[in-house]
PDB file of C-alpha atoms in Angstrom:
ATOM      1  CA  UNK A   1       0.000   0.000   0.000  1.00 68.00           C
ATOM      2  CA  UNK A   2       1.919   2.773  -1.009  1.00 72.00           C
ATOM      3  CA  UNK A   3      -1.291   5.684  -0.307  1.00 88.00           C
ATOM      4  CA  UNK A   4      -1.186   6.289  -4.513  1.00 94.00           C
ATOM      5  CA  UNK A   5      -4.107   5.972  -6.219  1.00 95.00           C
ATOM      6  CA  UNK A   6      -5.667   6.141  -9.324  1.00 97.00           C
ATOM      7  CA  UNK A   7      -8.466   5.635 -11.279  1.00 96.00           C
ATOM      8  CA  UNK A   8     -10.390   4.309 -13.366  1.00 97.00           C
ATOM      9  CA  UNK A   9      -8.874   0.885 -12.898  1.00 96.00           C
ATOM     10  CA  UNK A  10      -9.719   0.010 -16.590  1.00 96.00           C
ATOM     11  CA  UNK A  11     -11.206   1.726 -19.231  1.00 96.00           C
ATOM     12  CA  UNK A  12     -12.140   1.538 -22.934  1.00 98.00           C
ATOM     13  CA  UNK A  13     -12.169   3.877 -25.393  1.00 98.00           C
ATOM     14  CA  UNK A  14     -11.830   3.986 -29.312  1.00 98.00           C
ATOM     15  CA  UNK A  15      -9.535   5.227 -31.860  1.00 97.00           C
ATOM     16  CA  UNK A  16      -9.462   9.377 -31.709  1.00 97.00           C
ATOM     17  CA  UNK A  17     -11.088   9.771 -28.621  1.00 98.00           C
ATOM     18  CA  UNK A  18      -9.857  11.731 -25.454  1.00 98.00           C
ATOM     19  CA  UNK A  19      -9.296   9.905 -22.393  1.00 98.00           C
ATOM     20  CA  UNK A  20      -8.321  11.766 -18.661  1.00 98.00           C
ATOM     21  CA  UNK A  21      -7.148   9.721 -16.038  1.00 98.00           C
ATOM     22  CA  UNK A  22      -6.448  10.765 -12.639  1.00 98.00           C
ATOM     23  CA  UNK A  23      -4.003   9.823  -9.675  1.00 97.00           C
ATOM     24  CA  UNK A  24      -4.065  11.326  -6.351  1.00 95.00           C
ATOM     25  CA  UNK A  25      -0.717  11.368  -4.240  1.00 91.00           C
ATOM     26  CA  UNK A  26       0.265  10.936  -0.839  1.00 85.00           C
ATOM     27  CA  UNK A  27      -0.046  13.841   0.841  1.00 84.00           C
ATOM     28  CA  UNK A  28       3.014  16.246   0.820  1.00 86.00           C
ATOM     29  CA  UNK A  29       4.559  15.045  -2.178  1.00 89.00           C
ATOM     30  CA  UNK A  30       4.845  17.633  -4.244  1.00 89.00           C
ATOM     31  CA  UNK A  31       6.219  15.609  -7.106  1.00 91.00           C
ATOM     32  CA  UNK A  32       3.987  13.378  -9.411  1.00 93.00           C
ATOM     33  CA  UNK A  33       5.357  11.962 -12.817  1.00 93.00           C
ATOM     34  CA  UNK A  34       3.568   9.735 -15.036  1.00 96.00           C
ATOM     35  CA  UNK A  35       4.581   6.303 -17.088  1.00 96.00           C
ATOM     36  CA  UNK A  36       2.969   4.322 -20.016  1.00 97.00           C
ATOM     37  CA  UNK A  37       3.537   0.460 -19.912  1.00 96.00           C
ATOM     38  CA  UNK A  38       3.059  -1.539 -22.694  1.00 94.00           C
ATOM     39  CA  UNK A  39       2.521  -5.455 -22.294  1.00 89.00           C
ATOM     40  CA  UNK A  40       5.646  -6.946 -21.810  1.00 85.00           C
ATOM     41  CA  UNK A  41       7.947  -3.593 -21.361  1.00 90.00           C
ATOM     42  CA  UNK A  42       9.479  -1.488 -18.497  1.00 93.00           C
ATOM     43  CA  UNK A  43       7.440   1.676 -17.969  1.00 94.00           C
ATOM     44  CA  UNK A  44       8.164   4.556 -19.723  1.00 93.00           C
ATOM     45  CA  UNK A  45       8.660   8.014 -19.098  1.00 91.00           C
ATOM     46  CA  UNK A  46       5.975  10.578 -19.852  1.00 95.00           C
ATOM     47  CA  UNK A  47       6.430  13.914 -17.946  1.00 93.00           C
ATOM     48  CA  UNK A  48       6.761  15.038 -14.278  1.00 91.00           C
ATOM     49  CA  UNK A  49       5.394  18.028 -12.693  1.00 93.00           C
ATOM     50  CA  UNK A  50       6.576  19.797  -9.210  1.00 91.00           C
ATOM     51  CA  UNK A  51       4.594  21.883  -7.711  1.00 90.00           C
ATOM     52  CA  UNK A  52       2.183  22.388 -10.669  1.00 92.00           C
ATOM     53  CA  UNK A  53       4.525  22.990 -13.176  1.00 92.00           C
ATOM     54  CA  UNK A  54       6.306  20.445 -15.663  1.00 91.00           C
ATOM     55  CA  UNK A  55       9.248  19.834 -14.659  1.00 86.00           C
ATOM     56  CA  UNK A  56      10.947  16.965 -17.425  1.00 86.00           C
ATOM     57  CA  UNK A  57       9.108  15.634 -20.619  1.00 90.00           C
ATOM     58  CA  UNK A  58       9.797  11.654 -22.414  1.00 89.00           C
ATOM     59  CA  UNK A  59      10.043  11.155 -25.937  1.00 90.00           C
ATOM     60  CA  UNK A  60       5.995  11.669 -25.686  1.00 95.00           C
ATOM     61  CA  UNK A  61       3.947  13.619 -28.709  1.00 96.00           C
ATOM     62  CA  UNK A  62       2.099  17.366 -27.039  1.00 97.00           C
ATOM     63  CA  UNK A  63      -1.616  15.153 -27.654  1.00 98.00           C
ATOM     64  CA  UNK A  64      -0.200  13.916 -23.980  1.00 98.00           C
ATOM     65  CA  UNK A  65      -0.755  16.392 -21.844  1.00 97.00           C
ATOM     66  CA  UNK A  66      -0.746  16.672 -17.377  1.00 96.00           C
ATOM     67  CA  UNK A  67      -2.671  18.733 -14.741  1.00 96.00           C
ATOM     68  CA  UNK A  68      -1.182  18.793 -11.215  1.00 95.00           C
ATOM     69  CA  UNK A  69      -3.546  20.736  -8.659  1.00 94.00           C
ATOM     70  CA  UNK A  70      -2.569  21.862  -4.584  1.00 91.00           C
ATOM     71  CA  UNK A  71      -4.279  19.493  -3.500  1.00 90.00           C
ATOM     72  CA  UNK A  72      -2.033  16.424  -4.310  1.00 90.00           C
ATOM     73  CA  UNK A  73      -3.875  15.287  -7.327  1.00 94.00           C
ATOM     74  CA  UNK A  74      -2.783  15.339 -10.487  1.00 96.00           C
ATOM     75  CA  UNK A  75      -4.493  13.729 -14.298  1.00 97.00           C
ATOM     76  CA  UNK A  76      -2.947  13.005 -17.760  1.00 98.00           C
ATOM     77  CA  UNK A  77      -4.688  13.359 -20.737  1.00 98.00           C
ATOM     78  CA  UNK A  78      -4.451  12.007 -24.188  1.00 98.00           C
ATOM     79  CA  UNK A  79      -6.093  13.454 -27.240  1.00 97.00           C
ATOM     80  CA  UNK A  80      -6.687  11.683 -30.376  1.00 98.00           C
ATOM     81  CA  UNK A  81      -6.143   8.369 -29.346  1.00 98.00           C
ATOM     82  CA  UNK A  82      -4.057   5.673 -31.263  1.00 98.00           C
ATOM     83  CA  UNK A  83      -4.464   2.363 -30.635  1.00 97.00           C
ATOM     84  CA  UNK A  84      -0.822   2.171 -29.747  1.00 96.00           C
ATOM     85  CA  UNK A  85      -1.557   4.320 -26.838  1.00 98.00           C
ATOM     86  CA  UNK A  86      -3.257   0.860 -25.179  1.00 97.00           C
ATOM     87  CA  UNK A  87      -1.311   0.529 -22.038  1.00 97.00           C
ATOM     88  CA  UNK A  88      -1.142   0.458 -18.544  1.00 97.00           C
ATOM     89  CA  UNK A  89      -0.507   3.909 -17.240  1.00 98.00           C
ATOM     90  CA  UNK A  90       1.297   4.927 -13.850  1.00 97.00           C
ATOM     91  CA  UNK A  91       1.392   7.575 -11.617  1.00 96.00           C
ATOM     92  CA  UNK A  92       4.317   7.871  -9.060  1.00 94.00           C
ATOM     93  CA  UNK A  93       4.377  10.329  -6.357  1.00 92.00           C
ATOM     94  CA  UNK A  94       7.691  11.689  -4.333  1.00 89.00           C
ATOM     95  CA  UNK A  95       8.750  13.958  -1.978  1.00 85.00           C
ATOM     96  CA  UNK A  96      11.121  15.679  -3.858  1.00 77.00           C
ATOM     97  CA  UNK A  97      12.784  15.878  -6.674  1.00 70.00           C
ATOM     98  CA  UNK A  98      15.320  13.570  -8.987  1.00 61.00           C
ATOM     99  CA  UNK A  99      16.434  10.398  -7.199  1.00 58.00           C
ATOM    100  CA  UNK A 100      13.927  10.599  -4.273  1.00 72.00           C
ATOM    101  CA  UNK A 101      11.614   7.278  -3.900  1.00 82.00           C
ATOM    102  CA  UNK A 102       8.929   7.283  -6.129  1.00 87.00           C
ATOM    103  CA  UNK A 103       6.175   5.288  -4.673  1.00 91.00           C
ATOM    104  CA  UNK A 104       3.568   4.010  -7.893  1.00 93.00           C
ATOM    105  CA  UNK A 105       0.607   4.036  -7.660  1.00 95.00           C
ATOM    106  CA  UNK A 106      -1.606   0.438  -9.042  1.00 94.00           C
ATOM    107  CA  UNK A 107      -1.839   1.672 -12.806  1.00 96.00           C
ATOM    108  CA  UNK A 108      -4.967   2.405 -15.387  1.00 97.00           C
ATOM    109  CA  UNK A 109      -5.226  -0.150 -17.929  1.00 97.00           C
ATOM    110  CA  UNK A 110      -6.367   1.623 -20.841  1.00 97.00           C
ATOM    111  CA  UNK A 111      -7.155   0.122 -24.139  1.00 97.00           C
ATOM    112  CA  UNK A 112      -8.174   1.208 -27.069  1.00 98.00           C
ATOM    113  CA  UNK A 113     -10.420  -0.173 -29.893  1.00 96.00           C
TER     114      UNK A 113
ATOM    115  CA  UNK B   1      19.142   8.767 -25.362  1.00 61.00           C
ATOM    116  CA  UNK B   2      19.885   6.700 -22.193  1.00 66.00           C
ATOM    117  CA  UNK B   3      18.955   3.175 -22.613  1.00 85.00           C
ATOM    118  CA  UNK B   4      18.657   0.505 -20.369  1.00 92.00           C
ATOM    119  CA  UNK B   5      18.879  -3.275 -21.312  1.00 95.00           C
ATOM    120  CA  UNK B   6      18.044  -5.966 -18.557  1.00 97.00           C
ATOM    121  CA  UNK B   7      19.086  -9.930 -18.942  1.00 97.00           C
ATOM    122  CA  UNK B   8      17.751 -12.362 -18.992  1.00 97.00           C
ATOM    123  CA  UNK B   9      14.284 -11.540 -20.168  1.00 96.00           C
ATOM    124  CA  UNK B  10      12.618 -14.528 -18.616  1.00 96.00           C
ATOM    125  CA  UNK B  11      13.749 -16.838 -16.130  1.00 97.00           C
ATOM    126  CA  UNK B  12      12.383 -19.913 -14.851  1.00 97.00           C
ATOM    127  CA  UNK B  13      13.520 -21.490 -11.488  1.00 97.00           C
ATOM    128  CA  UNK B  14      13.187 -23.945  -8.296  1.00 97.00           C
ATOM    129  CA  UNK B  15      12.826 -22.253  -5.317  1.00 97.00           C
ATOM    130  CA  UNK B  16      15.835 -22.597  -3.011  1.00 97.00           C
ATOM    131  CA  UNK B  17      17.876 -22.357  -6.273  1.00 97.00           C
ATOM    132  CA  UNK B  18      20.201 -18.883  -6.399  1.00 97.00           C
ATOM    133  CA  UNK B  19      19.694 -16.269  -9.660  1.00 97.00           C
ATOM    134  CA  UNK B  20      21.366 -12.904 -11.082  1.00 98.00           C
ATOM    135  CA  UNK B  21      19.698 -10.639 -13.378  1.00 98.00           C
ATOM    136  CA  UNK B  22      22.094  -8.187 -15.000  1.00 97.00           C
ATOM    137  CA  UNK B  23      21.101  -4.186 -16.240  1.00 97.00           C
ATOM    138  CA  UNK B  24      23.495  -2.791 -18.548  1.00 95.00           C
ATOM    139  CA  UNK B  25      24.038   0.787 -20.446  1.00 92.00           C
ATOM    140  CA  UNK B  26      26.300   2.142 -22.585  1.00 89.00           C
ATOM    141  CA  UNK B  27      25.448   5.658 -20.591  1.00 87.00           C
ATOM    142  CA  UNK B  28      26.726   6.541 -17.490  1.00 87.00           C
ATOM    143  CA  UNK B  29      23.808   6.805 -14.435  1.00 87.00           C
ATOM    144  CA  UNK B  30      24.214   9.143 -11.705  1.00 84.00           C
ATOM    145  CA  UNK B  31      22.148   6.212 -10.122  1.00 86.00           C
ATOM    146  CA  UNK B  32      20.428   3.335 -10.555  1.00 91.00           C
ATOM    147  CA  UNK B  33      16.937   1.650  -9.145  1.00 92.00           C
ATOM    148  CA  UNK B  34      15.645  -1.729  -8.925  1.00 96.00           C
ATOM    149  CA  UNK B  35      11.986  -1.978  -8.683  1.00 96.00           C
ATOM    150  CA  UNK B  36      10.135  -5.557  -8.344  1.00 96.00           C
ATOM    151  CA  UNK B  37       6.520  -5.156  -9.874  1.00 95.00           C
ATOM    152  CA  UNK B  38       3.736  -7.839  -9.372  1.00 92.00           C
ATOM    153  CA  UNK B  39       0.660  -8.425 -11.484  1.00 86.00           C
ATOM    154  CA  UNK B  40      -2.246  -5.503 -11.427  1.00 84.00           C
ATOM    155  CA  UNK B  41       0.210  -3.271  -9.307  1.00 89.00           C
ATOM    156  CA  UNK B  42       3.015  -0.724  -9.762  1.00 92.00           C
ATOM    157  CA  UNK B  43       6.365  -1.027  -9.406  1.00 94.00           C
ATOM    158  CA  UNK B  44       7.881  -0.846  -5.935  1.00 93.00           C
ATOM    159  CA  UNK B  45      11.016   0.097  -5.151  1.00 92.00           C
ATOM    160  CA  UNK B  46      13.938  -2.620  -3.960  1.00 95.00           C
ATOM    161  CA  UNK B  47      16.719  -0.110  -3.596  1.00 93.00           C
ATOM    162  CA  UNK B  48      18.832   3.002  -5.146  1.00 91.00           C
ATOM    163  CA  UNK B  49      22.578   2.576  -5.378  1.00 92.00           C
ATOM    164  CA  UNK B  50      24.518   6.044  -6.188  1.00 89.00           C
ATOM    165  CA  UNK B  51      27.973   4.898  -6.141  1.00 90.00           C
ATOM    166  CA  UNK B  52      30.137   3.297  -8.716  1.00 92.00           C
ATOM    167  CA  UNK B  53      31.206  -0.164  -6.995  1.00 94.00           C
ATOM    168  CA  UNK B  54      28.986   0.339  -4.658  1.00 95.00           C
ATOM    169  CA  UNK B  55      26.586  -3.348  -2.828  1.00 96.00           C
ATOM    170  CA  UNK B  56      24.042  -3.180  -1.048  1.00 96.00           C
ATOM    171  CA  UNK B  57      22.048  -6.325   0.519  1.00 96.00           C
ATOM    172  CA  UNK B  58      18.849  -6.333   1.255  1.00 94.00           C
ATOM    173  CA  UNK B  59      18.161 -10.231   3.284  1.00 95.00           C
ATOM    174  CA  UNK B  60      18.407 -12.551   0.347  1.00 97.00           C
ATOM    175  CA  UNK B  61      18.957  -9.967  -2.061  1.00 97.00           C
ATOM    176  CA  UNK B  62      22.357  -8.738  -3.334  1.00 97.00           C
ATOM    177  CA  UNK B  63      22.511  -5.398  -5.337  1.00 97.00           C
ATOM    178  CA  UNK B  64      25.974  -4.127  -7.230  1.00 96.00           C
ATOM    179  CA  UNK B  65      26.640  -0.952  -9.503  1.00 95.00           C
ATOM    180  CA  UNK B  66      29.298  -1.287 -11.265  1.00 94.00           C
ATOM    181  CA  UNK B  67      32.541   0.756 -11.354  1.00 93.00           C
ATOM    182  CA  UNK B  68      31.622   2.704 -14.248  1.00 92.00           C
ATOM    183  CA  UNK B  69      28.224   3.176 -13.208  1.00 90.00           C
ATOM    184  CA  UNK B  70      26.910   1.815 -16.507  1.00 91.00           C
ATOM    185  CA  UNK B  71      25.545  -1.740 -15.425  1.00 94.00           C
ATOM    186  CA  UNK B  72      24.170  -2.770 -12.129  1.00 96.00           C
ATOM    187  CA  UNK B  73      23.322  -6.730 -10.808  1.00 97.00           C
ATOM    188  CA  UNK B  74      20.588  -8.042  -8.936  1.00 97.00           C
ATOM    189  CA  UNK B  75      21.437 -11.292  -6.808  1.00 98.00           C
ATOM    190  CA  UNK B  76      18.989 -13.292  -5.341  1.00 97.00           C
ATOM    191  CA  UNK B  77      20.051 -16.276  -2.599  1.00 97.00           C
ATOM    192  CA  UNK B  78      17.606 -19.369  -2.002  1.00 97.00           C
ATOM    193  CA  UNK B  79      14.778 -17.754  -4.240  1.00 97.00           C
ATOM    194  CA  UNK B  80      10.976 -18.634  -2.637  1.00 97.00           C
ATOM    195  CA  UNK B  81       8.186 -18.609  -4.414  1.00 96.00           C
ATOM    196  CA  UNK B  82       7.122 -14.819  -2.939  1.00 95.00           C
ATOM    197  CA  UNK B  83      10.098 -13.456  -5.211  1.00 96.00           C
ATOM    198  CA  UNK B  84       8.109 -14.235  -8.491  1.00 96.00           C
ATOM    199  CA  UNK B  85       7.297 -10.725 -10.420  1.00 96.00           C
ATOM    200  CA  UNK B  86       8.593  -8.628 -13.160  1.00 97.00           C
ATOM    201  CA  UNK B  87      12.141  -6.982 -11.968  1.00 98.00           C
ATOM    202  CA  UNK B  88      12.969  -3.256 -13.347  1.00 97.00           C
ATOM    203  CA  UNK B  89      15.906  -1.589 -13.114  1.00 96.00           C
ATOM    204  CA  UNK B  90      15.700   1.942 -13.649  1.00 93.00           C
ATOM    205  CA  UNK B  91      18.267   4.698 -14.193  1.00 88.00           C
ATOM    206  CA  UNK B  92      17.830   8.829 -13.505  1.00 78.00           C
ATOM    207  CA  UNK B  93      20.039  10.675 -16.480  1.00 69.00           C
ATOM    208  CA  UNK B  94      22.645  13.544 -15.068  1.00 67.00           C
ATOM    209  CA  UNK B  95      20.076  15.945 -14.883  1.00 66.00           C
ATOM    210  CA  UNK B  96      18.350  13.959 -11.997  1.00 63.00           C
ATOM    211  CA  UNK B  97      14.959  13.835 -13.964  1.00 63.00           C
ATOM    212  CA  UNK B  98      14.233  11.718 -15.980  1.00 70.00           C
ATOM    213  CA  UNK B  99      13.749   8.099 -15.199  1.00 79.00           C
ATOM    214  CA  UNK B 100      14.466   5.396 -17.632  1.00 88.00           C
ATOM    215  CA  UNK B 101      13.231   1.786 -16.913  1.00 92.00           C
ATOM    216  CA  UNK B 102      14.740  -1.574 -18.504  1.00 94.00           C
ATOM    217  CA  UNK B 103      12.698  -4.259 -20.131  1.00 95.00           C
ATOM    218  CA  UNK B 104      12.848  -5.673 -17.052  1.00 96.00           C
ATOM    219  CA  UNK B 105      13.271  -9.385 -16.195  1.00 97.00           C
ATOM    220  CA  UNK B 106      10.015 -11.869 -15.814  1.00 96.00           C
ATOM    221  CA  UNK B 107      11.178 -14.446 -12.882  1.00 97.00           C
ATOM    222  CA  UNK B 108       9.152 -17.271 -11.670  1.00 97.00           C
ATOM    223  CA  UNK B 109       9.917 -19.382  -8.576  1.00 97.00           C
ATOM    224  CA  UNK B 110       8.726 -23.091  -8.683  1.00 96.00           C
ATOM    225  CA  UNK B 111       7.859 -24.540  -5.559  1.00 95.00           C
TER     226      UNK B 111
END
């Protein structure tokens, strides 16, 4: 239990849609970063934000975009959805900054049709 | 690009037997992670090594950055059956940033 949460658990959408999905920290972290996780792969990398602002970017195209609020919650959303965008998708809260522990949150499964 | 790679990709064993899974770069890591991550949940964290040469053991498991700080090891004495899950490694570039995960390694224990 690492006090990370997110939801939906799972969700479905199609090809083109937007999605939002939403993770809410422990409190006093003022760090939350997000992954995707295809089947089979590490997670990888989409952007972190601290304190509201982002604060590093992945190799991810501007239709993924993040929200962090004051009150420890935070939501990423994809526009135009791709069916390559089908993943599980974490949310990791810290502390800090850089090499402080991230503590994940259980993931969104998303898939699209 | 910093890239991780993380051998072997799957491994199959008896519990009580011993096991090393190996993370290598051709990019040097101002540190490296190891995460264990079981079905339906997120990753969660094993340990952080920051120095080159640097081991750290954790019980049964045995953690090693190398000298150059480009490859890190994961040893694991008389595996059980609880150790079965998907083992990431995961480096943060110079800027102290970005995270990069390996592949990560799939390991099942056999009673």
């Amino acid at each position: 239990e690492t006090g990370v949460t997110q939801s939906p658990t799972h969700l479905i959408k199609t090809r083109g849609q937007q999605v939002t999905l939403r993770c809410s920290s422990q409190s006093g972290h003022n760090t939350v970063s997000w992954y995707q996780q295809a089947l089979g792969q590490g997670p990888q990398f989409i952007f972190q934000y601290y304190r509201e602002e982002e604060n590093g970017r992945g190799n991810f195209p501007p239709r993924f975009s993040g929200l962090q609020f004051p009150n420890y919650s935070s939501e990423l959303n994809v526009n135009a959805l791709e069916l390559d965008d089908s993943a599980l998708y974490l949310c990791a809260s810290s502390l800090g900054q850089g090499i402080d522990t991230q503590y994940f949150g259980p993931g969104t499964r998303l898939t699209v049709l | 690009t910093q890239l991780l790679e993380q051998s072997p990709q799957f491994l199959s064993i008896q519990e009580g037997e011993n096991l090393t899974v190996y993370c290598n770069s051709s990019s040097v890591f101002s540190s490296l992670q190891w995460y264990r991550q079981e079905p339906g949940e997120g990753p969660v964290l094993l340990v952080t090594v920051v120095t080159g040469g640097e081991v750290k053991k954790l019980k049964r498991l045995t953690f090693q950055f190398g000298d150059a700080r480009k490859d890190s090891s994961l040893h694991i004495t008389a595996a059980q059956t609880g150790d079965t899950g998907l083992y990431l490694c995961a480096g943060v570039d110079n800027y102290g940033q970005n995270f990069v995960f390996g592949p990560g390694t799939r390991l099942s224990v056999l009673p």
